[in-house]
Amino acid sequence: MRNALSVFLCLVLFVTALANYTLASSIIYVNIYPPKSAQPNSINYYLKPGNDVLILFRVSAIPALGSMNSFFVTITHSGDALNYEIYNGVNNPNSPGSPIQRGGLSSPTSILFPWDSDFVNVPAGQRTKLVSPVGLRIVNTGKKAGTVSIKIGVNESVGGLVVNSKPSGASVYIDNKFIGTTPLNISGIKTGTHVVRISYQGYADRVRTVIIRPHRYEFISETLLTPANTGSLYVDSNPRGASIYLDDNYEGETPRRIDFIPVGSHTVRLSKEGYRDYVQQVWIQANQTTTISISLIVEAIRYKLSINSNPSGARVFVDGIPRGITPTYTYVTPGYHQVKLELEGYLDYEETVHITRDMLLNINLQVAEGALVVFSEPSGADVYVDDRYYGRTPITIQRIPAGRRIVTIKMPGYADWTDDVLIEPGKISQVSATLKLAGTLQVSSSPPGAKVYLDGKDIGVTPLSNSGVPEGTHNLSVELFGYKPWQGIVEILPRQTTNIFAKLEPAPIDISGLTVSPQVYKVKTPFKKDLSINFTITKPATVTVEIRDMEDRVIDVLMSNFKSSVPKLEVKWRRDISPGNYKVVVIAVDEDGNQAYREAIFRVEEESLLNWILYGIFGLLILWIISILL
């Protein structure tokens, strides 16, 4: 009895240990060398359903080359359902421990791994100090195989933002672009100032200005207020057209009503060229409208400040306020003012000017330049920057225009090495490339003319010969409309030729990807949109597209017996029909008489009376503006 109990306990311990012991289908190592190098800096991996890949990022701290601030990973994939997990301090790849973050993997997904600050888990909010090696596991949980592409950047000038709200599920907009819903972790945001708006139906919007710093996360946490805890403010001025700033947030021009303002004290500032700024504290009461009407005071003396630049097109800031694009002018009060010009590819220009009369500034902007140090193994490789030849490795290239540059390293017998490198003004960037021996890949097919994809990248059509393929295993796909894709794994040997012949089999007729947009089609509206129907067929066929009601009665025929020799088709339709549910029916028949059938449902609705009233008011407003202009 005692022996049986011991065996049982051992079995329990074994199963428990096995539950935490996960064998990865494949393990890929990425070595990160500060300040700017990752080897490899990009990965393409063909992932079948049920398989996974574990990427281990090993960070080497080399003081002689520079400090380690962060690395940044961008993931794209062609699968239908992928998940990811992040592990910290992975000592045993087959037992990485518990993930510090996991979730579904959309395409593209960006992840920032800060090295001199904490990694933030969302939605848990847990902060973790990263320890090398860091693991990223990607699992194909769908039914479709696909290629996962991973690009690694080191010490790039990007940061992250964590946004939380109560209640959660609020929409987040950065610089008026929808990003996602709270709780939200956003990586890869360019450094600088951004406007963040948090919006949730039935609650007042919250607007925040945030400064994104490189290599770290910023945090926003907002408790949204219901209309019961908000009021309104009506602002007018004489003269009208003054800019309104509420708590330093721009709200438009007078006259204007501002809704959903949190109850309490707020600062209102009015600003208009030629007049003194007006500042007032206002108290907002729940469910009430506070009204202020201000007569602005004419500024006694203002001088014209004209600003030109070479080249033109620079953004102008006077005392931190945007004043247009050069050539431009503005009016300022006597005294000292700070002038700043910004133009991509050029150094920022800043100057303090003393205004005692009208002034003209003619500014010559200096090209922003940096330097690039390029190493390769083996050395002696040719270096190209934006297709311009500079010499052989090792090489230091001075005075390269700032910005993103395409660096290519070539050497006979080796595969070309290419990467997107950020050249920062006044700084030295570094590239270190390990060249891979190359072989030749020759691909032919029956029938010929098929597209060839190597690791997901289009490299031409059959028959083809490519002499710059890196040694090792690669995923190869040969595709031709009307035939089943041919897929396989090829082994490229250095300085040898690999021949592949793909015999393509005819594909059965099928229809996929049928979509109807918009799902709610509006009729009896002055702003009518087309109904867009998109779908894909697997082989040349005769195609018919119809609109039917839910009892299968034909309402309209959009396409009848159309002979299509291309896979992707789009059909547009516009017509007023009775409200209700309808369906789009697509029928494809191949040359052998085989048939495929697909349908998609959409809804038809009439425009509401309220919208018609708003359209009428808008039309009258346009006519009124035209009458004033004439």
PDB file of C-alpha atoms in Angstrom, residues 76-292:
ATOM      1  CA  THR A  76       3.325  40.789 -39.122  1.00  0.00           C
ATOM      2  CA  HIS A  77       1.784  37.495 -40.174  1.00  0.00           C
ATOM      3  CA  SER A  78      -0.460  35.905 -42.793  1.00  0.00           C
ATOM      4  CA  GLY A  79      -2.180  33.420 -40.461  1.00  0.00           C
ATOM      5  CA  ASP A  80      -5.811  33.582 -39.315  1.00  0.00           C
ATOM      6  CA  ALA A  81      -5.317  33.141 -35.534  1.00  0.00           C
ATOM      7  CA  LEU A  82      -2.019  33.512 -33.661  1.00  0.00           C
ATOM      8  CA  ASN A  83      -1.247  34.046 -29.968  1.00  0.00           C
ATOM      9  CA  TYR A  84       1.906  35.284 -28.262  1.00  0.00           C
ATOM     10  CA  GLU A  85       3.561  34.933 -24.850  1.00  0.00           C
ATOM     11  CA  ILE A  86       6.466  36.939 -23.362  1.00  0.00           C
ATOM     12  CA  TYR A  87       8.893  35.352 -20.880  1.00  0.00           C
ATOM     13  CA  ASN A  88      11.554  37.017 -18.742  1.00  0.00           C
ATOM     14  CA  GLY A  89      14.998  35.640 -17.887  1.00  0.00           C
ATOM     15  CA  VAL A  90      14.659  32.355 -19.800  1.00  0.00           C
ATOM     16  CA  ASN A  91      17.366  29.995 -18.549  1.00  0.00           C
ATOM     17  CA  ASN A  92      15.853  26.831 -20.025  1.00  0.00           C
ATOM     18  CA  PRO A  93      14.075  27.331 -23.401  1.00  0.00           C
ATOM     19  CA  ASN A  94      12.073  24.126 -22.870  1.00  0.00           C
ATOM     20  CA  SER A  95      10.808  25.376 -19.499  1.00  0.00           C
ATOM     21  CA  PRO A  96      10.590  29.186 -19.760  1.00  0.00           C
ATOM     22  CA  GLY A  97       8.319  29.588 -16.722  1.00  0.00           C
ATOM     23  CA  SER A  98       5.172  31.698 -16.505  1.00  0.00           C
ATOM     24  CA  PRO A  99       4.660  34.391 -19.150  1.00  0.00           C
ATOM     25  CA  ILE A 100       4.703  38.028 -18.009  1.00  0.00           C
ATOM     26  CA  GLN A 101       2.283  38.894 -20.838  1.00  0.00           C
ATOM     27  CA  ARG A 102       0.157  36.976 -23.326  1.00  0.00           C
ATOM     28  CA  GLY A 103      -2.594  37.704 -25.816  1.00  0.00           C
ATOM     29  CA  GLY A 104      -3.875  37.467 -29.362  1.00  0.00           C
ATOM     30  CA  LEU A 105      -1.501  38.531 -32.124  1.00  0.00           C
ATOM     31  CA  SER A 106      -2.994  40.922 -34.668  1.00  0.00           C
ATOM     32  CA  SER A 107      -1.036  41.982 -37.746  1.00  0.00           C
ATOM     33  CA  PRO A 108       0.902  44.200 -37.357  1.00  0.00           C
ATOM     34  CA  THR A 109       1.740  44.146 -33.631  1.00  0.00           C
ATOM     35  CA  SER A 110       4.526  46.223 -32.066  1.00  0.00           C
ATOM     36  CA  ILE A 111       6.136  45.466 -28.695  1.00  0.00           C
ATOM     37  CA  LEU A 112       8.585  47.745 -26.872  1.00  0.00           C
ATOM     38  CA  PHE A 113      11.083  46.059 -24.538  1.00  0.00           C
ATOM     39  CA  PRO A 114      12.527  48.870 -22.351  1.00  0.00           C
ATOM     40  CA  TRP A 115      15.883  48.002 -20.815  1.00  0.00           C
ATOM     41  CA  ASP A 116      16.480  51.000 -18.529  1.00  0.00           C
ATOM     42  CA  SER A 117      12.868  51.161 -17.263  1.00  0.00           C
ATOM     43  CA  ASP A 118      10.065  48.678 -16.523  1.00  0.00           C
ATOM     44  CA  PHE A 119       8.130  46.507 -18.969  1.00  0.00           C
ATOM     45  CA  VAL A 120       4.398  47.003 -18.376  1.00  0.00           C
ATOM     46  CA  ASN A 121       1.824  44.212 -18.582  1.00  0.00           C
ATOM     47  CA  VAL A 122      -1.629  45.258 -19.785  1.00  0.00           C
ATOM     48  CA  PRO A 123      -4.338  44.829 -18.536  1.00  0.00           C
ATOM     49  CA  ALA A 124      -2.796  43.541 -15.274  1.00  0.00           C
ATOM     50  CA  GLY A 125      -0.652  46.671 -14.857  1.00  0.00           C
ATOM     51  CA  GLN A 126       2.260  44.600 -13.525  1.00  0.00           C
ATOM     52  CA  ARG A 127       5.716  46.149 -14.039  1.00  0.00           C
ATOM     53  CA  THR A 128       8.740  43.944 -14.623  1.00  0.00           C
ATOM     54  CA  LYS A 129      12.453  44.666 -14.916  1.00  0.00           C
ATOM     55  CA  LEU A 130      13.589  42.711 -17.970  1.00  0.00           C
ATOM     56  CA  VAL A 131      16.444  40.218 -17.675  1.00  0.00           C
ATOM     57  CA  SER A 132      18.277  38.625 -20.619  1.00  0.00           C
ATOM     58  CA  PRO A 133      17.348  36.436 -22.374  1.00  0.00           C
ATOM     59  CA  VAL A 134      13.776  37.568 -23.052  1.00  0.00           C
ATOM     60  CA  GLY A 135      11.521  35.025 -24.755  1.00  0.00           C
ATOM     61  CA  LEU A 136       8.763  35.647 -27.301  1.00  0.00           C
ATOM     62  CA  ARG A 137       6.680  32.570 -28.146  1.00  0.00           C
ATOM     63  CA  ILE A 138       4.299  32.710 -31.137  1.00  0.00           C
ATOM     64  CA  VAL A 139       1.688  29.950 -31.485  1.00  0.00           C
ATOM     65  CA  ASN A 140      -0.486  29.260 -34.536  1.00  0.00           C
ATOM     66  CA  THR A 141      -3.881  28.447 -32.987  1.00  0.00           C
ATOM     67  CA  GLY A 142      -5.785  28.777 -36.260  1.00  0.00           C
ATOM     68  CA  LYS A 143      -6.493  26.483 -39.184  1.00  0.00           C
ATOM     69  CA  LYS A 144      -4.327  28.288 -41.740  1.00  0.00           C
ATOM     70  CA  ALA A 145      -0.564  28.080 -42.154  1.00  0.00           C
ATOM     71  CA  GLY A 146       1.248  31.349 -42.711  1.00  0.00           C
ATOM     72  CA  THR A 147       4.520  33.231 -42.556  1.00  0.00           C
ATOM     73  CA  VAL A 148       5.419  35.225 -39.443  1.00  0.00           C
ATOM     74  CA  SER A 149       7.747  38.175 -40.123  1.00  0.00           C
ATOM     75  CA  ILE A 150       9.602  39.789 -37.222  1.00  0.00           C
ATOM     76  CA  LYS A 151      11.705  42.961 -37.470  1.00  0.00           C
ATOM     77  CA  ILE A 152      13.961  44.010 -34.586  1.00  0.00           C
ATOM     78  CA  GLY A 153      15.170  47.561 -33.959  1.00  0.00           C
ATOM     79  CA  VAL A 154      17.637  48.502 -31.218  1.00  0.00           C
ATOM     80  CA  ASN A 155      17.652  51.851 -29.378  1.00  0.00           C
ATOM     81  CA  GLU A 156      15.187  53.383 -31.844  1.00  0.00           C
ATOM     82  CA  SER A 157      13.712  56.758 -30.909  1.00  0.00           C
ATOM     83  CA  VAL A 158      10.285  55.396 -29.949  1.00  0.00           C
ATOM     84  CA  GLY A 159       8.358  54.998 -26.722  1.00  0.00           C
ATOM     85  CA  GLY A 160       5.177  53.455 -25.378  1.00  0.00           C
ATOM     86  CA  LEU A 161       1.935  54.554 -23.761  1.00  0.00           C
ATOM     87  CA  VAL A 162      -0.303  52.711 -21.289  1.00  0.00           C
ATOM     88  CA  VAL A 163      -3.886  53.978 -21.113  1.00  0.00           C
ATOM     89  CA  ASN A 164      -6.435  52.874 -18.506  1.00  0.00           C
ATOM     90  CA  SER A 165      -9.923  54.201 -17.850  1.00  0.00           C
ATOM     91  CA  LYS A 166     -12.875  53.706 -15.542  1.00  0.00           C
ATOM     92  CA  PRO A 167     -15.033  52.308 -17.025  1.00  0.00           C
ATOM     93  CA  SER A 168     -12.791  50.250 -19.309  1.00  0.00           C
ATOM     94  CA  GLY A 169     -13.569  49.723 -22.986  1.00  0.00           C
ATOM     95  CA  ALA A 170     -13.199  53.423 -23.855  1.00  0.00           C
ATOM     96  CA  SER A 171     -11.949  54.354 -27.331  1.00  0.00           C
ATOM     97  CA  VAL A 172      -8.451  55.862 -27.449  1.00  0.00           C
ATOM     98  CA  TYR A 173      -7.402  58.338 -30.143  1.00  0.00           C
ATOM     99  CA  ILE A 174      -3.850  59.634 -30.596  1.00  0.00           C
ATOM    100  CA  ASP A 175      -3.615  62.780 -32.717  1.00  0.00           C
ATOM    101  CA  ASN A 176      -7.219  62.068 -33.865  1.00  0.00           C
ATOM    102  CA  LYS A 177      -6.348  58.528 -35.045  1.00  0.00           C
ATOM    103  CA  PHE A 178      -8.231  55.610 -33.445  1.00  0.00           C
ATOM    104  CA  ILE A 179      -5.787  53.211 -31.746  1.00  0.00           C
ATOM    105  CA  GLY A 180      -7.899  50.787 -29.672  1.00  0.00           C
ATOM    106  CA  THR A 181      -9.891  50.446 -26.447  1.00  0.00           C
ATOM    107  CA  THR A 182      -8.806  50.553 -22.807  1.00  0.00           C
ATOM    108  CA  PRO A 183      -6.942  48.971 -21.130  1.00  0.00           C
ATOM    109  CA  LEU A 184      -4.363  49.573 -23.851  1.00  0.00           C
ATOM    110  CA  ASN A 185      -0.612  49.170 -24.285  1.00  0.00           C
ATOM    111  CA  ILE A 186       0.678  51.071 -27.326  1.00  0.00           C
ATOM    112  CA  SER A 187       4.264  50.607 -28.502  1.00  0.00           C
ATOM    113  CA  GLY A 188       6.324  52.242 -31.213  1.00  0.00           C
ATOM    114  CA  ILE A 189       5.037  55.810 -30.766  1.00  0.00           C
ATOM    115  CA  LYS A 190       7.343  58.482 -32.159  1.00  0.00           C
ATOM    116  CA  THR A 191       8.908  60.643 -29.491  1.00  0.00           C
ATOM    117  CA  GLY A 192       7.482  64.118 -28.972  1.00  0.00           C
ATOM    118  CA  THR A 193       4.172  65.685 -27.976  1.00  0.00           C
ATOM    119  CA  HIS A 194       0.889  63.923 -28.801  1.00  0.00           C
ATOM    120  CA  VAL A 195      -2.775  64.636 -28.039  1.00  0.00           C
ATOM    121  CA  VAL A 196      -4.638  61.679 -26.503  1.00  0.00           C
ATOM    122  CA  ARG A 197      -8.446  61.601 -26.413  1.00  0.00           C
ATOM    123  CA  ILE A 198     -10.392  58.994 -24.401  1.00  0.00           C
ATOM    124  CA  SER A 199     -14.023  58.590 -25.452  1.00  0.00           C
ATOM    125  CA  TYR A 200     -16.867  56.408 -24.140  1.00  0.00           C
ATOM    126  CA  GLN A 201     -20.521  56.703 -25.111  1.00  0.00           C
ATOM    127  CA  GLY A 202     -22.539  58.381 -22.366  1.00  0.00           C
ATOM    128  CA  TYR A 203     -19.432  59.890 -20.739  1.00  0.00           C
ATOM    129  CA  ALA A 204     -17.528  63.118 -21.235  1.00  0.00           C
ATOM    130  CA  ASP A 205     -14.419  62.884 -23.434  1.00  0.00           C
ATOM    131  CA  ARG A 206     -11.075  63.321 -21.695  1.00  0.00           C
ATOM    132  CA  VAL A 207      -8.246  64.990 -23.632  1.00  0.00           C
ATOM    133  CA  ARG A 208      -4.636  64.813 -22.462  1.00  0.00           C
ATOM    134  CA  THR A 209      -1.379  66.054 -23.931  1.00  0.00           C
ATOM    135  CA  VAL A 210       1.446  63.587 -23.357  1.00  0.00           C
ATOM    136  CA  ILE A 211       5.163  63.798 -24.109  1.00  0.00           C
ATOM    137  CA  ILE A 212       6.516  60.458 -25.361  1.00  0.00           C
ATOM    138  CA  ARG A 213      10.108  59.911 -24.292  1.00  0.00           C
ATOM    139  CA  PRO A 214      12.346  57.330 -25.976  1.00  0.00           C
ATOM    140  CA  HIS A 215      12.795  53.814 -24.554  1.00  0.00           C
ATOM    141  CA  ARG A 216      10.083  54.023 -21.883  1.00  0.00           C
ATOM    142  CA  TYR A 217       6.352  53.910 -21.226  1.00  0.00           C
ATOM    143  CA  GLU A 218       4.181  56.868 -20.235  1.00  0.00           C
ATOM    144  CA  PHE A 219       0.954  56.335 -18.274  1.00  0.00           C
ATOM    145  CA  ILE A 220      -2.542  57.812 -18.471  1.00  0.00           C
ATOM    146  CA  SER A 221      -5.321  56.748 -16.099  1.00  0.00           C
ATOM    147  CA  GLU A 222      -8.655  58.558 -16.291  1.00  0.00           C
ATOM    148  CA  THR A 223     -11.964  58.222 -14.456  1.00  0.00           C
ATOM    149  CA  LEU A 224     -14.596  59.219 -17.006  1.00  0.00           C
ATOM    150  CA  LEU A 225     -17.505  61.335 -15.822  1.00  0.00           C
ATOM    151  CA  THR A 226     -21.156  60.839 -16.750  1.00  0.00           C
ATOM    152  CA  PRO A 227     -23.192  63.777 -18.060  1.00  0.00           C
ATOM    153  CA  ALA A 228     -24.726  64.056 -14.562  1.00  0.00           C
ATOM    154  CA  ASN A 229     -21.285  65.175 -13.360  1.00  0.00           C
ATOM    155  CA  THR A 230     -20.701  67.586 -16.233  1.00  0.00           C
ATOM    156  CA  GLY A 231     -21.980  70.899 -17.481  1.00  0.00           C
ATOM    157  CA  SER A 232     -21.649  73.155 -20.517  1.00  0.00           C
ATOM    158  CA  LEU A 233     -19.947  76.449 -21.325  1.00  0.00           C
ATOM    159  CA  TYR A 234     -21.026  78.983 -23.954  1.00  0.00           C
ATOM    160  CA  VAL A 235     -18.271  81.409 -24.966  1.00  0.00           C
ATOM    161  CA  ASP A 236     -18.726  84.526 -27.126  1.00  0.00           C
ATOM    162  CA  SER A 237     -16.494  87.498 -27.822  1.00  0.00           C
ATOM    163  CA  ASN A 238     -16.435  90.879 -29.501  1.00  0.00           C
ATOM    164  CA  PRO A 239     -15.019  90.631 -32.092  1.00  0.00           C
ATOM    165  CA  ARG A 240     -15.829  87.000 -32.790  1.00  0.00           C
ATOM    166  CA  GLY A 241     -13.399  84.410 -34.142  1.00  0.00           C
ATOM    167  CA  ALA A 242     -11.202  84.320 -31.039  1.00  0.00           C
ATOM    168  CA  SER A 243      -9.476  81.021 -30.242  1.00  0.00           C
ATOM    169  CA  ILE A 244     -10.828  79.314 -27.097  1.00  0.00           C
ATOM    170  CA  TYR A 245      -8.501  77.401 -24.764  1.00  0.00           C
ATOM    171  CA  LEU A 246     -10.129  75.501 -21.878  1.00  0.00           C
ATOM    172  CA  ASP A 247      -7.516  74.385 -19.351  1.00  0.00           C
ATOM    173  CA  ASP A 248      -4.941  74.965 -22.145  1.00  0.00           C
ATOM    174  CA  ASN A 249      -6.814  72.628 -24.539  1.00  0.00           C
ATOM    175  CA  TYR A 250      -7.905  74.244 -27.825  1.00  0.00           C
ATOM    176  CA  GLU A 251     -11.713  74.073 -28.220  1.00  0.00           C
ATOM    177  CA  GLY A 252     -12.377  76.096 -31.399  1.00  0.00           C
ATOM    178  CA  GLU A 253     -13.381  79.725 -32.033  1.00  0.00           C
ATOM    179  CA  THR A 254     -16.061  82.016 -30.619  1.00  0.00           C
ATOM    180  CA  PRO A 255     -19.001  81.768 -30.531  1.00  0.00           C
ATOM    181  CA  ARG A 256     -19.005  78.161 -29.334  1.00  0.00           C
ATOM    182  CA  ARG A 257     -20.766  75.872 -26.862  1.00  0.00           C
ATOM    183  CA  ILE A 258     -18.575  73.282 -25.141  1.00  0.00           C
ATOM    184  CA  ASP A 259     -20.346  70.276 -23.599  1.00  0.00           C
ATOM    185  CA  PHE A 260     -19.411  67.520 -21.127  1.00  0.00           C
ATOM    186  CA  ILE A 261     -17.081  69.660 -19.012  1.00  0.00           C
ATOM    187  CA  PRO A 262     -16.384  68.157 -15.555  1.00  0.00           C
ATOM    188  CA  VAL A 263     -18.031  70.014 -12.676  1.00  0.00           C
ATOM    189  CA  GLY A 264     -15.669  72.445 -10.939  1.00  0.00           C
ATOM    190  CA  SER A 265     -13.295  75.314 -11.654  1.00  0.00           C
ATOM    191  CA  HIS A 266     -11.689  75.716 -15.088  1.00  0.00           C
ATOM    192  CA  THR A 267      -9.477  78.275 -16.817  1.00  0.00           C
ATOM    193  CA  VAL A 268     -10.692  79.896 -20.050  1.00  0.00           C
ATOM    194  CA  ARG A 269      -8.302  81.796 -22.310  1.00  0.00           C
ATOM    195  CA  LEU A 270      -9.312  83.736 -25.451  1.00  0.00           C
ATOM    196  CA  SER A 271      -6.696  84.650 -28.050  1.00  0.00           C
ATOM    197  CA  LYS A 272      -7.008  86.663 -31.261  1.00  0.00           C
ATOM    198  CA  GLU A 273      -4.455  88.406 -33.471  1.00  0.00           C
ATOM    199  CA  GLY A 274      -4.324  92.136 -32.726  1.00  0.00           C
ATOM    200  CA  TYR A 275      -5.964  91.787 -29.296  1.00  0.00           C
ATOM    201  CA  ARG A 276      -4.765  91.063 -25.785  1.00  0.00           C
ATOM    202  CA  ASP A 277      -5.273  87.537 -24.481  1.00  0.00           C
ATOM    203  CA  TYR A 278      -8.137  87.281 -21.996  1.00  0.00           C
ATOM    204  CA  VAL A 279      -8.004  84.806 -19.075  1.00  0.00           C
ATOM    205  CA  GLN A 280     -10.868  83.986 -16.682  1.00  0.00           C
ATOM    206  CA  GLN A 281     -11.736  81.315 -14.124  1.00  0.00           C
ATOM    207  CA  VAL A 282     -15.206  79.791 -14.597  1.00  0.00           C
ATOM    208  CA  TRP A 283     -17.216  77.442 -12.375  1.00  0.00           C
ATOM    209  CA  ILE A 284     -19.072  74.645 -14.182  1.00  0.00           C
ATOM    210  CA  GLN A 285     -22.253  73.361 -12.513  1.00  0.00           C
ATOM    211  CA  ALA A 286     -23.893  69.998 -13.184  1.00  0.00           C
ATOM    212  CA  ASN A 287     -26.473  69.955 -16.009  1.00  0.00           C
ATOM    213  CA  GLN A 288     -26.229  73.742 -16.458  1.00  0.00           C
ATOM    214  CA  THR A 289     -24.746  76.036 -19.100  1.00  0.00           C
ATOM    215  CA  THR A 290     -22.379  78.779 -17.978  1.00  0.00           C
ATOM    216  CA  THR A 291     -22.223  81.750 -20.372  1.00  0.00           C
ATOM    217  CA  ILE A 292     -19.410  84.267 -20.765  1.00  0.00           C
TER     218      ILE A 292
END
